[in-house]
Tab-separated table of C-alpha atoms in Angstrom:
chain	number	residue	atom	x	y	z
A	1	UNK	CA	156.532	131.381	139.354
A	2	UNK	CA	155.932	130.296	135.802
A	3	UNK	CA	152.706	131.276	134.169
A	4	UNK	CA	151.241	129.594	131.051
A	5	UNK	CA	150.702	131.604	127.958
A	6	UNK	CA	147.454	133.481	127.808
A	7	UNK	CA	144.759	132.380	125.318
A	8	UNK	CA	145.458	135.476	123.267
A	9	UNK	CA	149.136	134.637	123.119
A	10	UNK	CA	148.359	131.056	122.166
A	11	UNK	CA	146.242	132.195	119.294
A	12	UNK	CA	148.947	134.567	118.157
A	13	UNK	CA	151.646	131.898	118.258
A	14	UNK	CA	151.972	129.959	114.999
A	15	UNK	CA	151.364	126.237	115.252
A	16	UNK	CA	149.547	126.401	118.606
A	17	UNK	CA	146.092	124.836	118.694
A	18	UNK	CA	146.350	123.172	115.320
A	19	UNK	CA	145.609	119.733	116.680
A	20	UNK	CA	142.896	120.753	119.136
A	21	UNK	CA	139.505	122.373	118.893
A	22	UNK	CA	140.615	125.548	120.682
A	23	UNK	CA	142.522	126.934	117.740
A	24	UNK	CA	141.212	129.047	114.970
A	25	UNK	CA	140.315	127.018	111.904
A	26	UNK	CA	140.935	128.375	108.509
A	27	UNK	CA	138.041	128.463	106.119
A	28	UNK	CA	139.060	126.340	103.183
A	29	UNK	CA	138.443	127.464	99.636
A	30	UNK	CA	137.794	123.847	98.707
A	31	UNK	CA	135.094	121.324	99.495
A	32	UNK	CA	135.915	117.709	100.085
A	33	UNK	CA	134.782	115.206	97.464
A	34	UNK	CA	133.633	111.679	98.240
A	35	UNK	CA	136.993	110.247	97.123
A	36	UNK	CA	138.929	112.513	99.496
A	37	UNK	CA	140.078	115.059	96.917
A	38	UNK	CA	139.055	118.668	97.153
A	39	UNK	CA	136.822	120.556	94.766
A	40	UNK	CA	136.768	124.345	94.410
A	41	UNK	CA	134.171	126.072	96.577
A	42	UNK	CA	132.433	127.512	93.547
A	43	UNK	CA	131.607	124.028	92.201
A	44	UNK	CA	129.068	123.536	95.006
A	45	UNK	CA	127.456	126.885	94.237
A	46	UNK	CA	127.358	126.072	90.529
A	47	UNK	CA	125.569	122.810	91.312
A	48	UNK	CA	123.061	124.637	93.521
A	49	UNK	CA	122.357	127.204	90.817
A	50	UNK	CA	121.826	124.509	88.187
A	51	UNK	CA	119.480	122.578	90.490
A	52	UNK	CA	117.555	125.768	91.223
A	53	UNK	CA	117.125	126.507	87.516
A	54	UNK	CA	115.940	122.950	86.850
A	55	UNK	CA	113.506	123.201	89.771
A	56	UNK	CA	112.245	126.508	88.412
A	57	UNK	CA	111.755	124.938	84.995
A	58	UNK	CA	109.496	122.256	86.485
A	59	UNK	CA	107.621	124.479	88.932
A	60	UNK	CA	106.882	127.359	86.557
A	61	UNK	CA	104.096	125.552	84.603
A	62	UNK	CA	102.475	124.446	87.872
A	63	UNK	CA	102.669	127.975	89.254
A	64	UNK	CA	101.158	129.372	86.055
A	65	UNK	CA	98.321	126.847	86.197
A	66	UNK	CA	97.502	127.722	89.812
A	67	UNK	CA	97.472	131.502	89.355
A	68	UNK	CA	95.499	131.171	86.104
A	69	UNK	CA	92.885	129.151	87.985
A	70	UNK	CA	91.944	132.199	90.082
A	71	UNK	CA	92.105	134.866	87.370
A	72	UNK	CA	89.199	136.379	85.485
A	73	UNK	CA	88.866	135.797	81.718
A	74	UNK	CA	89.698	139.469	81.118
A	75	UNK	CA	92.923	139.267	83.093
A	76	UNK	CA	93.917	136.034	81.349
A	77	UNK	CA	93.489	137.770	77.986
A	78	UNK	CA	95.804	140.644	78.891
A	79	UNK	CA	99.211	141.003	77.269
A	80	UNK	CA	101.751	141.027	78.728
A	81	UNK	CA	100.320	138.569	81.252
A	82	UNK	CA	100.260	139.362	84.956
A	83	UNK	CA	102.502	137.301	87.225
A	84	UNK	CA	100.140	137.690	90.190
A	85	UNK	CA	96.316	137.837	90.130
A	86	UNK	CA	94.821	141.279	90.671
A	87	UNK	CA	91.612	139.678	91.950
A	88	UNK	CA	91.244	136.164	93.300
A	89	UNK	CA	88.270	134.421	91.723
A	90	UNK	CA	87.862	131.363	93.956
A	91	UNK	CA	84.465	130.735	92.414
A	92	UNK	CA	86.276	129.326	89.371
A	93	UNK	CA	86.751	126.049	91.236
A	94	UNK	CA	83.052	125.724	92.007
A	95	UNK	CA	82.060	126.728	88.480
A	96	UNK	CA	84.509	124.194	87.048
A	97	UNK	CA	82.782	121.360	88.898
A	98	UNK	CA	79.460	122.481	87.411
A	99	UNK	CA	80.725	122.337	83.831
A	100	UNK	CA	80.888	118.533	83.997
A	101	UNK	CA	79.533	115.749	86.246
A	102	UNK	CA	82.570	116.125	88.489
A	103	UNK	CA	81.527	113.780	91.297
A	104	UNK	CA	80.655	110.993	88.855
A	105	UNK	CA	83.953	111.350	87.027
A	106	UNK	CA	85.825	111.582	90.321
A	107	UNK	CA	84.194	108.387	91.597
A	108	UNK	CA	85.003	106.509	88.393
A	109	UNK	CA	88.608	107.722	88.460
A	110	UNK	CA	89.043	106.675	92.099
A	111	UNK	CA	87.638	103.191	91.406
A	112	UNK	CA	89.865	102.627	88.373
A	113	UNK	CA	92.930	104.002	90.156
A	114	UNK	CA	92.370	101.950	93.318
A	115	UNK	CA	91.809	98.670	91.461
A	116	UNK	CA	94.698	99.228	89.056
A	117	UNK	CA	97.052	100.089	91.909
A	118	UNK	CA	96.014	97.072	93.976
A	119	UNK	CA	96.295	94.664	91.041
A	120	UNK	CA	99.650	96.123	90.014
A	121	UNK	CA	101.169	95.784	93.477
A	122	UNK	CA	99.979	92.207	94.025
A	123	UNK	CA	100.710	90.907	90.522
A	124	UNK	CA	104.134	92.489	90.193
A	125	UNK	CA	105.126	91.286	93.658
A	126	UNK	CA	104.178	87.684	92.885
A	127	UNK	CA	105.937	87.709	89.509
A	128	UNK	CA	109.068	89.398	90.869
A	129	UNK	CA	109.181	86.915	93.755
A	130	UNK	CA	109.196	84.061	91.272
A	131	UNK	CA	112.050	85.635	89.315
A	132	UNK	CA	114.124	86.532	92.373
A	133	UNK	CA	113.529	84.058	95.197
A	134	UNK	CA	112.709	80.783	93.430
A	135	UNK	CA	115.141	78.825	91.272
A	136	UNK	CA	113.626	77.228	88.177
A	137	UNK	CA	114.825	76.419	84.651
A	138	UNK	CA	115.051	79.219	82.077
A	139	UNK	CA	114.335	81.804	84.756
A	140	UNK	CA	116.851	84.406	83.595
A	141	UNK	CA	116.009	83.924	79.914
A	142	UNK	CA	112.300	84.448	80.525
A	143	UNK	CA	113.095	87.486	82.667
A	144	UNK	CA	114.992	88.916	79.695
A	145	UNK	CA	111.840	88.462	77.584
A	146	UNK	CA	109.819	90.315	80.232
A	147	UNK	CA	112.286	93.207	80.143
A	148	UNK	CA	112.115	93.216	76.335
A	149	UNK	CA	108.408	94.098	76.543
A	150	UNK	CA	109.488	97.577	77.650
A	151	UNK	CA	110.604	98.244	74.077
A	152	UNK	CA	107.176	97.555	72.549
A	153	UNK	CA	105.469	100.881	71.694
A	154	UNK	CA	102.058	101.192	73.283
A	155	UNK	CA	100.240	102.371	70.097
A	156	UNK	CA	101.084	99.041	68.436
A	157	UNK	CA	98.902	97.198	70.948
A	158	UNK	CA	95.877	99.525	70.821
A	159	UNK	CA	93.974	97.925	67.939
A	160	UNK	CA	94.604	94.272	68.928
A	161	UNK	CA	93.650	95.003	72.534
A	162	UNK	CA	90.486	96.829	71.496
A	163	UNK	CA	89.449	93.915	69.283
A	164	UNK	CA	90.158	91.527	72.151
A	165	UNK	CA	88.067	93.389	74.722
A	166	UNK	CA	85.311	94.120	72.201
A	167	UNK	CA	85.099	90.387	71.510
A	168	UNK	CA	84.544	89.840	75.231
A	169	UNK	CA	81.808	92.531	75.259
A	170	UNK	CA	83.585	94.584	77.927
A	171	UNK	CA	83.477	97.978	76.200
A	172	UNK	CA	81.964	100.694	78.428
A	173	UNK	CA	83.153	98.857	81.539
A	174	UNK	CA	86.194	99.257	83.758
A	175	UNK	CA	87.453	95.762	82.913
A	176	UNK	CA	89.781	96.730	80.010
A	177	UNK	CA	91.376	99.379	82.223
A	178	UNK	CA	92.008	97.341	85.387
A	179	UNK	CA	92.381	93.683	84.361
A	180	UNK	CA	95.655	94.203	82.386
A	181	UNK	CA	97.278	95.231	85.675
A	182	UNK	CA	96.950	91.606	86.830
A	183	UNK	CA	99.608	90.598	84.285
A	184	UNK	CA	102.269	92.963	85.642
A	185	UNK	CA	104.579	95.315	83.793
A	186	UNK	CA	108.204	94.960	82.800
A	187	UNK	CA	109.507	97.989	84.676
A	188	UNK	CA	107.710	97.180	87.928
A	189	UNK	CA	108.864	93.567	87.808
A	190	UNK	CA	112.430	94.709	87.203
A	191	UNK	CA	112.326	97.199	90.073
A	192	UNK	CA	110.930	94.659	92.535
A	193	UNK	CA	113.302	91.910	91.438
A	194	UNK	CA	116.298	94.177	91.967
A	195	UNK	CA	115.015	95.119	95.399
A	196	UNK	CA	114.364	91.502	96.385
A	197	UNK	CA	117.840	90.466	95.283
A	198	UNK	CA	119.208	92.458	98.241
A	199	UNK	CA	117.440	90.180	100.733
A	200	UNK	CA	119.961	87.663	102.170
A	201	UNK	CA	119.485	84.196	100.697
A	202	UNK	CA	120.437	82.685	104.055
A	203	UNK	CA	117.360	84.240	105.619
A	204	UNK	CA	115.056	82.646	103.061
A	205	UNK	CA	116.832	79.286	103.235
A	206	UNK	CA	116.581	79.271	107.027
A	207	UNK	CA	112.844	79.914	106.807
A	208	UNK	CA	112.469	77.036	104.345
A	209	UNK	CA	114.405	74.727	106.654
A	210	UNK	CA	112.060	75.690	109.494
A	211	UNK	CA	109.150	74.500	107.357
A	212	UNK	CA	107.851	77.784	105.934
A	213	UNK	CA	105.971	77.407	102.664
A	214	UNK	CA	106.670	79.661	99.706
A	215	UNK	CA	103.356	81.399	100.322
A	216	UNK	CA	104.254	82.192	103.944
A	217	UNK	CA	107.794	83.086	102.947
A	218	UNK	CA	106.548	85.544	100.348
A	219	UNK	CA	103.874	87.322	102.367
A	220	UNK	CA	105.344	87.108	105.886
A	221	UNK	CA	109.025	87.818	105.191
A	222	UNK	CA	109.642	89.207	101.709
A	223	UNK	CA	106.522	91.367	101.405
A	224	UNK	CA	107.225	93.515	104.517
A	225	UNK	CA	110.890	93.896	103.534
A	226	UNK	CA	109.984	95.251	100.095
A	227	UNK	CA	107.685	97.967	101.444
A	228	UNK	CA	109.581	100.941	99.932
A	229	UNK	CA	109.696	99.362	96.471
A	230	UNK	CA	106.015	98.418	96.664
A	231	UNK	CA	105.184	101.994	97.655
A	232	UNK	CA	107.076	103.301	94.630
A	233	UNK	CA	105.188	100.895	92.365
A	234	UNK	CA	101.881	101.886	93.944
A	235	UNK	CA	102.601	105.569	93.278
A	236	UNK	CA	103.663	104.865	89.690
A	237	UNK	CA	100.500	102.836	89.108
A	238	UNK	CA	98.209	105.372	90.764
A	239	UNK	CA	99.634	108.277	88.771
A	240	UNK	CA	99.403	106.319	85.521
A	241	UNK	CA	95.805	105.241	86.118
A	242	UNK	CA	94.695	108.668	87.360
A	243	UNK	CA	96.162	110.516	84.380
A	244	UNK	CA	95.254	107.910	81.772
A	245	UNK	CA	93.504	109.578	78.862
A	246	UNK	CA	93.883	107.160	75.969
A	247	UNK	CA	92.399	104.143	77.757
A	248	UNK	CA	89.148	105.793	78.898
A	249	UNK	CA	88.861	107.560	75.536
A	250	UNK	CA	88.927	104.224	73.705
A	251	UNK	CA	86.938	101.982	76.047
A	252	UNK	CA	84.544	104.300	77.932
A	253	UNK	CA	81.912	105.909	75.726
A	254	UNK	CA	79.013	106.540	78.121
A	255	UNK	CA	79.144	109.601	80.333
A	256	UNK	CA	78.298	107.536	83.418
A	257	UNK	CA	81.614	105.632	83.253
A	258	UNK	CA	84.016	108.321	82.047
A	259	UNK	CA	86.891	109.768	84.089
A	260	UNK	CA	88.292	113.171	85.031
A	261	UNK	CA	90.890	113.090	82.258
A	262	UNK	CA	88.071	112.841	79.719
A	263	UNK	CA	86.045	115.478	81.560
A	264	UNK	CA	88.671	118.152	80.899
A	265	UNK	CA	87.572	118.069	77.262
A	266	UNK	CA	84.370	119.860	78.270
A	267	UNK	CA	86.334	123.075	78.737
A	268	UNK	CA	88.062	122.778	75.362
A	269	UNK	CA	85.185	121.760	73.124
A	270	UNK	CA	82.082	123.326	74.685
A	271	UNK	CA	83.039	126.934	74.065
A	272	UNK	CA	84.598	126.499	70.654
A	273	UNK	CA	87.166	129.255	70.239
A	274	UNK	CA	85.944	131.084	73.380
A	275	UNK	CA	87.465	128.714	75.900
A	276	UNK	CA	87.311	129.821	79.521
A	277	UNK	CA	90.894	129.069	80.458
A	278	UNK	CA	90.293	130.103	84.049
A	279	UNK	CA	87.796	127.277	84.522
A	280	UNK	CA	90.038	124.897	82.589
A	281	UNK	CA	92.993	125.667	84.858
A	282	UNK	CA	90.782	125.394	87.945
A	283	UNK	CA	89.605	121.952	86.859
A	284	UNK	CA	93.201	120.952	86.139
A	285	UNK	CA	94.220	121.970	89.664
A	286	UNK	CA	91.411	119.863	91.126
A	287	UNK	CA	92.515	116.872	89.049
A	288	UNK	CA	96.173	117.316	89.998
A	289	UNK	CA	95.692	117.947	93.719
A	290	UNK	CA	95.085	114.309	94.835
A	291	UNK	CA	98.307	113.183	93.132
A	292	UNK	CA	100.319	115.943	94.815
A	293	UNK	CA	98.958	114.957	98.222
A	294	UNK	CA	99.655	111.293	97.513
A	295	UNK	CA	103.272	111.978	96.654
A	296	UNK	CA	103.949	114.203	99.666
A	297	UNK	CA	102.492	111.615	102.038
A	298	UNK	CA	104.572	108.737	100.658
A	299	UNK	CA	107.604	110.566	99.238
A	300	UNK	CA	110.057	109.066	101.759
A	301	UNK	CA	109.096	105.506	100.824
A	302	UNK	CA	108.984	106.385	97.138
A	303	UNK	CA	112.517	107.803	97.065
A	304	UNK	CA	113.992	104.954	99.111
A	305	UNK	CA	112.258	102.383	96.923
A	306	UNK	CA	113.751	103.890	93.770
A	307	UNK	CA	117.270	104.446	95.070
A	308	UNK	CA	117.669	101.141	96.927
A	309	UNK	CA	116.354	98.847	94.237
A	310	UNK	CA	116.705	100.262	90.765
A	311	UNK	CA	120.452	100.794	90.703
A	312	UNK	CA	121.716	97.666	92.396
């Protein structure tokens, strides 16, 4: 009677089990690249270390702001500084809101951010749709002019824009901060146009043949398909409007219409040289927190909108 080789013998025999899953696989010293070639194993670890150092570089200031927000003034003045608070002063957050009309500034910031974001999304979508989905003379040349506006430095436009809005008697109102969003921006138009160019032309032509108007085509077909790109634009616009300091500083002079970015000056100018950095950091955390929550909620759409449209 002939007996098959035992599993131990099969493992010991060279060449046995190489084509199946029952053999012992060797651990390769190389990792496979996208093109099929193999890279040394240490290249992956080097990339991870570099990414970790870059991440640390970006997270360290945020970490320092957060721990400084709960330190006492005496601990903040110590040298060398402490890397972890000895006592947690949570009252700094409440005291920071009392140093300025926080709720008023928060309301104004939310209104400006919401209107600017809405106007940016709608205006940039309409303009990008015209550049991507409708054929008309000089379309590409005018699109090049729109892209060229990205190279105009913002300080150059400050004085002419202030004179323009002052002539319309809109100083101390939200109008100069939200109405410009209705005219779109070069980067957002470019991002949306690149995203829309991935939509099959046959789909749009078939809808036109079926009698769909451009309005219905834009809002019923193209708008839902560009959701990730629109989310990215909304986040860009919200972050820009929320953090805007120069605009409110120039156009909003009354305390009743100022924003949180302007309110942070209270902690720098009220105390002169004796600035309470604990309260300043606490107020900064409160200002930053809504943006962090916004990004974490929509990060999946934001990343897909950037990667799918911007590099086509």
